[in-house]
CSV table of C-alpha atoms in Angstrom, one decimal:
chain,number,residue,atom,x,y,z
A,1,UNK,CA,76.6,73.9,153.8
A,2,UNK,CA,77.8,72.4,157.0
A,3,UNK,CA,74.4,70.8,157.6
A,4,UNK,CA,74.4,69.4,154.0
A,5,UNK,CA,77.9,67.9,154.5
A,6,UNK,CA,76.8,66.3,157.8
A,7,UNK,CA,73.7,64.9,156.1
A,8,UNK,CA,75.8,63.4,153.3
A,9,UNK,CA,78.2,61.8,155.9
A,10,UNK,CA,75.2,60.3,157.8
A,11,UNK,CA,73.8,59.0,154.5
A,12,UNK,CA,77.0,57.3,153.6
A,13,UNK,CA,77.4,56.0,157.2
A,14,UNK,CA,74.0,54.4,157.0
A,15,UNK,CA,75.1,52.5,153.9
A,16,UNK,CA,78.4,51.4,155.6
A,17,UNK,CA,76.4,50.2,158.5
A,18,UNK,CA,74.2,48.1,156.2
A,19,UNK,CA,76.8,46.8,153.7
A,20,UNK,CA,80.1,47.3,155.5
A,21,UNK,CA,81.3,49.7,152.8
A,22,UNK,CA,80.1,52.6,150.7
A,23,UNK,CA,78.6,50.9,147.5
A,24,UNK,CA,79.6,52.1,144.1
A,25,UNK,CA,76.2,53.9,143.9
A,26,UNK,CA,73.0,54.3,145.7
A,27,UNK,CA,71.3,51.4,144.0
A,28,UNK,CA,71.0,47.8,145.2
A,29,UNK,CA,72.8,46.4,142.1
A,30,UNK,CA,75.9,48.3,143.2
A,31,UNK,CA,76.1,46.3,146.4
A,32,UNK,CA,78.8,44.0,145.1
A,33,UNK,CA,81.4,46.7,144.7
A,34,UNK,CA,82.7,49.6,146.8
A,35,UNK,CA,83.5,53.2,146.2
A,36,UNK,CA,87.1,54.3,146.9
A,37,UNK,CA,87.1,54.8,150.7
A,38,UNK,CA,87.0,58.6,151.2
A,39,UNK,CA,84.6,58.4,154.1
A,40,UNK,CA,87.2,58.9,156.9
A,41,UNK,CA,88.6,62.0,155.0
A,42,UNK,CA,85.1,63.4,154.7
A,43,UNK,CA,84.4,63.0,158.4
A,44,UNK,CA,87.8,64.6,159.2
A,45,UNK,CA,87.1,67.6,157.0
A,46,UNK,CA,83.7,68.1,158.5
A,47,UNK,CA,85.2,67.9,162.0
A,48,UNK,CA,87.9,70.4,161.1
A,49,UNK,CA,85.2,72.8,160.0
A,50,UNK,CA,82.8,72.3,162.9
A,51,UNK,CA,84.8,70.8,165.9
A,52,UNK,CA,81.7,68.7,166.4
A,53,UNK,CA,83.1,66.0,168.8
A,54,UNK,CA,79.8,64.3,169.3
A,55,UNK,CA,79.4,63.7,165.6
A,56,UNK,CA,83.0,62.4,165.4
A,57,UNK,CA,82.4,59.9,168.3
A,58,UNK,CA,79.3,58.7,166.4
A,59,UNK,CA,81.2,58.2,163.2
A,60,UNK,CA,84.4,56.6,164.5
A,61,UNK,CA,82.9,53.1,164.8
A,62,UNK,CA,81.6,53.4,161.2
A,63,UNK,CA,85.0,54.5,160.0
A,64,UNK,CA,86.5,51.4,161.7
A,65,UNK,CA,83.8,49.2,160.1
A,66,UNK,CA,84.7,50.4,156.6
A,67,UNK,CA,88.4,49.9,157.3
A,68,UNK,CA,87.7,46.4,158.5
A,69,UNK,CA,85.8,45.6,155.3
A,70,UNK,CA,88.9,46.5,153.2
A,71,UNK,CA,91.3,44.6,155.4
A,72,UNK,CA,89.2,41.5,155.5
A,73,UNK,CA,87.8,41.5,152.0
A,74,UNK,CA,90.2,43.3,149.8
A,75,UNK,CA,93.6,42.6,151.2
A,76,UNK,CA,96.6,41.0,149.5
A,77,UNK,CA,100.0,40.2,150.8
A,78,UNK,CA,103.0,41.7,149.1
A,79,UNK,CA,106.6,40.5,149.7
A,80,UNK,CA,109.1,43.3,149.5
A,81,UNK,CA,112.6,43.4,151.1
A,82,UNK,CA,111.9,40.0,152.7
A,83,UNK,CA,108.8,41.5,154.5
A,84,UNK,CA,105.3,40.2,154.1
A,85,UNK,CA,103.1,43.4,153.9
A,86,UNK,CA,99.3,43.3,153.9
A,87,UNK,CA,97.8,46.0,151.6
A,88,UNK,CA,94.5,46.5,149.8
A,89,UNK,CA,93.3,46.4,146.2
A,90,UNK,CA,90.1,46.7,144.2
A,91,UNK,CA,88.6,43.3,143.9
A,92,UNK,CA,84.8,43.3,143.5
A,93,UNK,CA,82.5,40.5,144.5
A,94,UNK,CA,81.1,40.0,141.1
A,95,UNK,CA,82.0,38.0,138.0
A,96,UNK,CA,78.9,38.8,135.9
A,97,UNK,CA,78.1,41.7,133.5
A,98,UNK,CA,77.4,45.0,135.4
A,99,UNK,CA,73.6,45.5,135.6
A,100,UNK,CA,74.0,49.1,134.5
A,101,UNK,CA,76.1,48.1,131.5
A,102,UNK,CA,74.8,44.7,130.7
A,103,UNK,CA,74.8,45.1,126.9
A,104,UNK,CA,78.3,46.5,126.8
A,105,UNK,CA,79.8,43.9,129.0
A,106,UNK,CA,78.2,41.0,127.2
A,107,UNK,CA,79.1,42.5,123.8
A,108,UNK,CA,82.7,42.8,124.9
A,109,UNK,CA,83.2,39.0,125.5
A,110,UNK,CA,81.2,37.8,122.5
A,111,UNK,CA,84.4,36.4,121.0
A,112,UNK,CA,85.1,34.2,124.0
A,113,UNK,CA,83.6,30.7,124.3
A,114,UNK,CA,85.0,29.6,127.7
A,115,UNK,CA,82.5,30.7,130.4
A,116,UNK,CA,85.4,31.0,133.0
A,117,UNK,CA,87.2,33.5,130.7
A,118,UNK,CA,84.1,35.6,130.4
A,119,UNK,CA,83.6,35.5,134.1
A,120,UNK,CA,87.2,36.6,134.6
A,121,UNK,CA,86.8,39.6,132.3
A,122,UNK,CA,83.6,40.6,134.0
A,123,UNK,CA,85.3,40.3,137.4
A,124,UNK,CA,88.2,42.6,136.3
A,125,UNK,CA,85.6,45.1,134.8
A,126,UNK,CA,83.7,45.3,138.1
A,127,UNK,CA,86.9,45.6,140.1
A,128,UNK,CA,88.1,48.5,137.9
A,129,UNK,CA,84.7,50.1,138.3
A,130,UNK,CA,85.2,49.9,142.0
A,131,UNK,CA,88.2,52.1,141.7
A,132,UNK,CA,86.3,55.0,140.0
A,133,UNK,CA,88.9,54.9,137.3
A,134,UNK,CA,86.8,53.0,134.8
A,135,UNK,CA,88.6,52.6,132.6
A,136,UNK,CA,92.3,53.3,132.6
A,137,UNK,CA,95.6,51.8,131.3
A,138,UNK,CA,96.4,51.5,135.0
A,139,UNK,CA,94.4,48.3,135.0
A,140,UNK,CA,95.2,46.9,131.6
A,141,UNK,CA,98.0,44.7,130.3
A,142,UNK,CA,99.5,46.4,127.3
A,143,UNK,CA,99.3,44.5,124.0
A,144,UNK,CA,102.6,45.7,122.5
A,145,UNK,CA,101.8,44.0,119.2
A,146,UNK,CA,98.6,46.0,118.7
A,147,UNK,CA,99.9,49.5,117.7
A,148,UNK,CA,96.4,50.8,117.0
A,149,UNK,CA,94.8,49.9,120.3
A,150,UNK,CA,97.2,48.3,122.8
A,151,UNK,CA,95.0,48.9,125.9
A,152,UNK,CA,92.0,46.6,125.3
A,153,UNK,CA,89.4,46.0,128.1
A,154,UNK,CA,89.7,42.2,127.4
A,155,UNK,CA,93.2,42.5,128.8
A,156,UNK,CA,92.1,44.1,132.1
A,157,UNK,CA,94.2,42.9,135.1
A,158,UNK,CA,92.8,45.1,137.9
A,159,UNK,CA,93.3,42.3,140.5
A,160,UNK,CA,97.0,42.2,139.7
A,161,UNK,CA,97.4,45.8,140.8
A,162,UNK,CA,97.9,47.1,144.3
A,163,UNK,CA,96.9,50.8,143.9
A,164,UNK,CA,98.9,53.5,145.6
A,165,UNK,CA,96.0,55.8,146.0
A,166,UNK,CA,93.7,53.3,147.5
A,167,UNK,CA,96.2,52.4,150.2
A,168,UNK,CA,97.0,56.0,150.8
A,169,UNK,CA,93.3,56.6,151.5
A,170,UNK,CA,92.9,53.6,153.8
A,171,UNK,CA,96.0,54.2,155.9
A,172,UNK,CA,95.9,58.0,155.8
A,173,UNK,CA,97.4,59.9,158.8
A,174,UNK,CA,94.0,61.3,159.8
A,175,UNK,CA,92.4,57.9,160.3
A,176,UNK,CA,95.3,55.9,161.7
A,177,UNK,CA,94.0,54.1,164.8
A,178,UNK,CA,97.3,53.8,166.6
A,179,UNK,CA,100.6,55.6,166.2
A,180,UNK,CA,102.6,52.4,166.1
A,181,UNK,CA,100.5,50.9,163.4
A,182,UNK,CA,100.7,54.1,161.4
A,183,UNK,CA,104.5,54.2,161.8
A,184,UNK,CA,104.9,50.7,160.6
A,185,UNK,CA,102.5,51.3,157.7
A,186,UNK,CA,104.4,54.4,156.6
A,187,UNK,CA,107.7,52.6,156.2
A,188,UNK,CA,106.0,49.7,154.4
A,189,UNK,CA,104.1,52.0,152.1
A,190,UNK,CA,107.4,53.7,151.0
A,191,UNK,CA,109.1,50.3,150.5
A,192,UNK,CA,106.3,49.1,148.3
A,193,UNK,CA,105.2,52.1,146.3
A,194,UNK,CA,108.2,54.4,145.9
A,195,UNK,CA,109.0,54.8,142.2
A,196,UNK,CA,110.8,57.2,139.9
A,197,UNK,CA,112.7,60.0,141.6
A,198,UNK,CA,110.7,59.9,144.8
A,199,UNK,CA,107.2,59.6,143.2
A,200,UNK,CA,104.8,56.8,144.1
A,201,UNK,CA,103.1,54.4,141.8
A,202,UNK,CA,101.1,51.2,141.7
A,203,UNK,CA,102.6,47.9,142.6
A,204,UNK,CA,102.1,45.0,140.2
A,205,UNK,CA,101.6,41.6,141.7
A,206,UNK,CA,102.4,39.7,138.5
A,207,UNK,CA,105.7,41.4,137.8
A,208,UNK,CA,106.5,41.9,141.6
A,209,UNK,CA,107.6,45.5,140.8
A,210,UNK,CA,106.4,49.0,141.3
A,211,UNK,CA,105.3,50.6,138.0
A,212,UNK,CA,107.8,53.1,136.6
A,213,UNK,CA,108.1,55.5,133.6
A,214,UNK,CA,104.4,56.4,133.5
A,215,UNK,CA,102.6,59.3,135.1
A,216,UNK,CA,99.2,58.8,136.7
A,217,UNK,CA,97.5,61.5,138.8
A,218,UNK,CA,97.2,58.8,141.6
A,219,UNK,CA,100.8,59.5,142.4
A,220,UNK,CA,99.9,62.6,144.4
A,221,UNK,CA,97.3,61.0,146.6
A,222,UNK,CA,99.8,60.0,149.3
A,223,UNK,CA,100.6,63.7,149.7
A,224,UNK,CA,96.9,64.6,149.6
A,225,UNK,CA,96.1,62.2,152.5
A,226,UNK,CA,99.2,63.0,154.4
A,227,UNK,CA,100.0,59.4,154.9
A,228,UNK,CA,103.7,60.0,154.4
A,229,UNK,CA,103.8,62.5,157.3
A,230,UNK,CA,107.0,64.3,156.3
A,231,UNK,CA,107.7,67.3,154.1
A,232,UNK,CA,110.9,65.7,152.8
A,233,UNK,CA,108.8,63.3,150.8
A,234,UNK,CA,106.7,66.2,149.4
A,235,UNK,CA,110.0,67.8,148.2
A,236,UNK,CA,111.2,64.6,146.6
A,237,UNK,CA,107.8,64.0,145.0
A,238,UNK,CA,107.8,67.5,143.6
A,239,UNK,CA,111.3,67.1,142.2
A,240,UNK,CA,110.3,63.7,140.8
A,241,UNK,CA,107.3,65.2,139.1
A,242,UNK,CA,109.4,67.9,137.5
A,243,UNK,CA,111.6,65.1,136.0
A,244,UNK,CA,108.5,63.3,134.7
A,245,UNK,CA,107.4,66.5,133.2
A,246,UNK,CA,110.6,66.8,131.2
A,247,UNK,CA,109.8,63.3,129.8
A,248,UNK,CA,106.1,63.5,129.3
A,249,UNK,CA,105.3,67.3,129.4
A,250,UNK,CA,102.4,66.7,131.7
A,251,UNK,CA,102.4,70.3,132.9
A,252,UNK,CA,102.7,72.0,129.5
A,253,UNK,CA,99.0,71.7,128.4
A,254,UNK,CA,97.0,75.0,128.3
A,255,UNK,CA,93.9,73.7,130.1
A,256,UNK,CA,95.3,71.7,132.9
A,257,UNK,CA,97.1,68.5,133.9
A,258,UNK,CA,96.0,65.3,132.2
A,259,UNK,CA,95.2,62.4,134.5
A,260,UNK,CA,97.6,60.1,132.7
A,261,UNK,CA,100.6,60.4,130.4
A,262,UNK,CA,99.5,57.3,128.3
A,263,UNK,CA,98.9,58.7,124.8
A,264,UNK,CA,97.7,55.7,122.8
A,265,UNK,CA,94.8,54.6,124.9
A,266,UNK,CA,91.1,54.6,124.1
A,267,UNK,CA,90.2,54.7,127.8
A,268,UNK,CA,88.7,57.8,129.4
A,269,UNK,CA,91.0,57.9,132.4
A,270,UNK,CA,94.0,58.4,130.2
A,271,UNK,CA,95.4,61.3,128.1
A,272,UNK,CA,94.2,63.8,127.2
A,273,UNK,CA,91.4,63.9,129.8
A,274,UNK,CA,91.6,66.1,133.0
A,275,UNK,CA,89.5,64.7,135.8
A,276,UNK,CA,88.4,67.2,138.5
A,277,UNK,CA,88.9,65.0,141.6
A,278,UNK,CA,92.5,64.2,140.6
A,279,UNK,CA,93.3,67.9,139.8
A,280,UNK,CA,91.7,68.9,143.1
A,281,UNK,CA,93.8,66.4,145.1
A,282,UNK,CA,97.0,67.4,143.3
A,283,UNK,CA,96.4,71.1,144.0
A,284,UNK,CA,95.5,70.4,147.6
A,285,UNK,CA,98.5,68.2,148.1
A,286,UNK,CA,101.0,70.9,147.1
A,287,UNK,CA,99.2,73.7,148.7
A,288,UNK,CA,99.5,72.0,152.1
A,289,UNK,CA,103.3,71.8,151.7
A,290,UNK,CA,105.6,74.0,153.7
A,291,UNK,CA,107.4,74.9,150.5
A,292,UNK,CA,106.6,78.2,148.9
A,293,UNK,CA,107.6,76.8,145.5
A,294,UNK,CA,105.0,74.1,145.8
A,295,UNK,CA,102.4,76.4,147.1
A,296,UNK,CA,103.0,78.7,144.1
A,297,UNK,CA,102.7,75.7,141.8
A,298,UNK,CA,99.4,74.8,143.4
A,299,UNK,CA,98.1,78.4,142.9
A,300,UNK,CA,99.3,78.5,139.3
A,301,UNK,CA,97.5,75.2,138.6
A,302,UNK,CA,94.4,76.5,140.3
A,303,UNK,CA,94.3,79.6,138.2
A,304,UNK,CA,94.9,77.5,135.1
A,305,UNK,CA,92.2,74.9,135.7
A,306,UNK,CA,89.5,77.4,137.0
A,307,UNK,CA,90.1,79.6,134.0
A,308,UNK,CA,89.8,76.6,131.7
A,309,UNK,CA,86.5,75.6,133.4
A,310,UNK,CA,85.2,79.2,132.9
A,311,UNK,CA,86.2,79.1,129.3
A,312,UNK,CA,84.5,75.8,128.8
A,313,UNK,CA,81.4,76.9,130.6
A,314,UNK,CA,81.1,80.0,128.4
A,315,UNK,CA,81.9,78.2,125.2
A,316,UNK,CA,79.7,75.2,125.8
A,317,UNK,CA,76.2,76.4,126.4
A,318,UNK,CA,76.8,77.5,130.0
A,319,UNK,CA,77.3,74.0,131.4
A,320,UNK,CA,80.0,72.5,133.6
A,321,UNK,CA,81.3,69.2,132.4
A,322,UNK,CA,82.6,66.0,134.1
A,323,UNK,CA,86.0,65.9,132.3
A,324,UNK,CA,88.0,68.2,130.0
A,325,UNK,CA,90.5,67.8,127.2
A,326,UNK,CA,93.9,69.1,128.3
A,327,UNK,CA,94.8,70.1,124.8
A,328,UNK,CA,91.6,71.6,123.4
A,329,UNK,CA,89.6,72.6,126.5
A,330,UNK,CA,86.5,70.8,125.2
A,331,UNK,CA,84.5,68.3,127.2
A,332,UNK,CA,86.6,65.1,127.5
A,333,UNK,CA,86.2,62.2,125.2
A,334,UNK,CA,87.1,58.5,124.9
A,335,UNK,CA,85.7,55.7,127.0
A,336,UNK,CA,82.3,54.0,126.9
A,337,UNK,CA,80.2,57.1,127.4
A,338,UNK,CA,80.1,60.7,126.4
A,339,UNK,CA,81.2,63.5,128.8
A,340,UNK,CA,78.3,64.2,131.1
A,341,UNK,CA,77.2,67.8,131.7
A,342,UNK,CA,76.4,69.0,135.1
A,343,UNK,CA,78.6,67.9,137.0
A,344,UNK,CA,78.8,67.3,140.7
A,345,UNK,CA,82.5,66.7,141.3
A,346,UNK,CA,83.5,69.5,138.9
A,347,UNK,CA,81.2,71.9,140.7
A,348,UNK,CA,82.5,70.8,144.1
A,349,UNK,CA,86.2,71.2,143.2
A,350,UNK,CA,85.6,74.6,141.5
A,351,UNK,CA,83.7,75.9,144.5
A,352,UNK,CA,86.3,74.7,147.0
A,353,UNK,CA,89.1,76.3,145.1
A,354,UNK,CA,87.2,79.5,144.6
A,355,UNK,CA,86.7,79.7,148.4
A,356,UNK,CA,90.4,79.1,149.0
A,357,UNK,CA,91.9,81.3,146.2
A,358,UNK,CA,89.1,83.4,144.9
A,359,UNK,CA,90.2,86.6,146.6
A,360,UNK,CA,93.6,86.6,144.9
A,361,UNK,CA,93.3,84.7,141.6
A,362,UNK,CA,92.6,86.2,138.2
A,363,UNK,CA,91.1,84.9,135.0
A,364,UNK,CA,93.8,83.7,132.6
A,365,UNK,CA,93.1,84.0,128.9
A,366,UNK,CA,92.7,80.7,127.2
A,367,UNK,CA,92.3,79.6,123.5
A,368,UNK,CA,88.8,79.6,122.2
A,369,UNK,CA,86.9,76.4,122.9
A,370,UNK,CA,84.8,74.9,120.0
A,371,UNK,CA,81.9,72.7,121.3
A,372,UNK,CA,80.1,72.4,118.0
A,373,UNK,CA,80.6,68.7,117.7
A,374,UNK,CA,80.3,67.7,121.4
A,375,UNK,CA,77.7,64.9,121.6
A,376,UNK,CA,74.8,65.3,124.0
A,377,UNK,CA,72.9,62.2,123.0
A,378,UNK,CA,72.6,59.1,125.3
A,379,UNK,CA,75.5,56.8,126.0
A,380,UNK,CA,76.4,54.4,123.2
A,381,UNK,CA,75.4,50.7,123.8
A,382,UNK,CA,78.8,49.3,122.9
A,383,UNK,CA,82.4,49.8,123.9
A,384,UNK,CA,84.8,51.8,121.8
A,385,UNK,CA,86.2,49.8,118.8
A,386,UNK,CA,88.8,47.2,119.8
């Protein structure tokens, strides 16, 4: 496994050397948009497991090259408390339909006649795809007059958002080049992104405010990366999440924690879907805390989610799935494609948690999962109804 991880890191490193960043996929038409920058964290985890200093020395210039890409090509200045703070956002170098979704993207704008407005929509789509959260109410301006579908992709505003999780990844404690820079960043990060009750959320450029009142799984990423560097923020975050739970009930669902508390969205990165990378980061964030209460919480959520995956596996033709419904335990729905079976990041998160907790966890009984109507046909060629 260590050799495989090293090979993956080297493969990604070769693409960063070529493009300056990790493209959204291993195909040339993805070269206009990045993946979220997890590379530094990957190298750090490999080093922690192997203590391979020579490999670390080899990778450090490439980590710096990727960081330089984000600072030079995806940065934006935010003014908070009379300070000008440079942060990063998703802002792809594309304003045309995505090659892998050309029909969908052209169909979406068929009601627009102004070419510049079409290009703007396509730019926002590509930028949201760069985030990995394609698509989510995080990136959309709510149409409050449309009660049936207030989160339409035509209203995407990805480039008006400064994402909390992206900046936590870029400026995480593990990859900070200099202690002074890290110290300055940490204070600025808190000033910009601190939201309800000590939680952290996205900053909106158009409103000049941090988002409040809504839960997104991205709120835990600062704890996952360790960029806050202080257990007191972990305590405050945990207390804040408990308050959000009282409002939205995000921890009450039988199969796990949904990635978003937004109920009336047709987008797949909203309620009721559970996404494995987000669940994994949430569990890891609290398990690393010095608080027994938070460690117990992480263990409880591990048992819940692993048991749910086992139930889904046994109930749906012995397959793992890319996303799950927090209420029903079935493969997740919504979005512009069906839930994919397989699935790499589900398998990876499950295996990692089994290694960590497998010797003490037990299978929790879950309601039966009915997969009779789960579609397994190819992706539809159009977006969900507007």
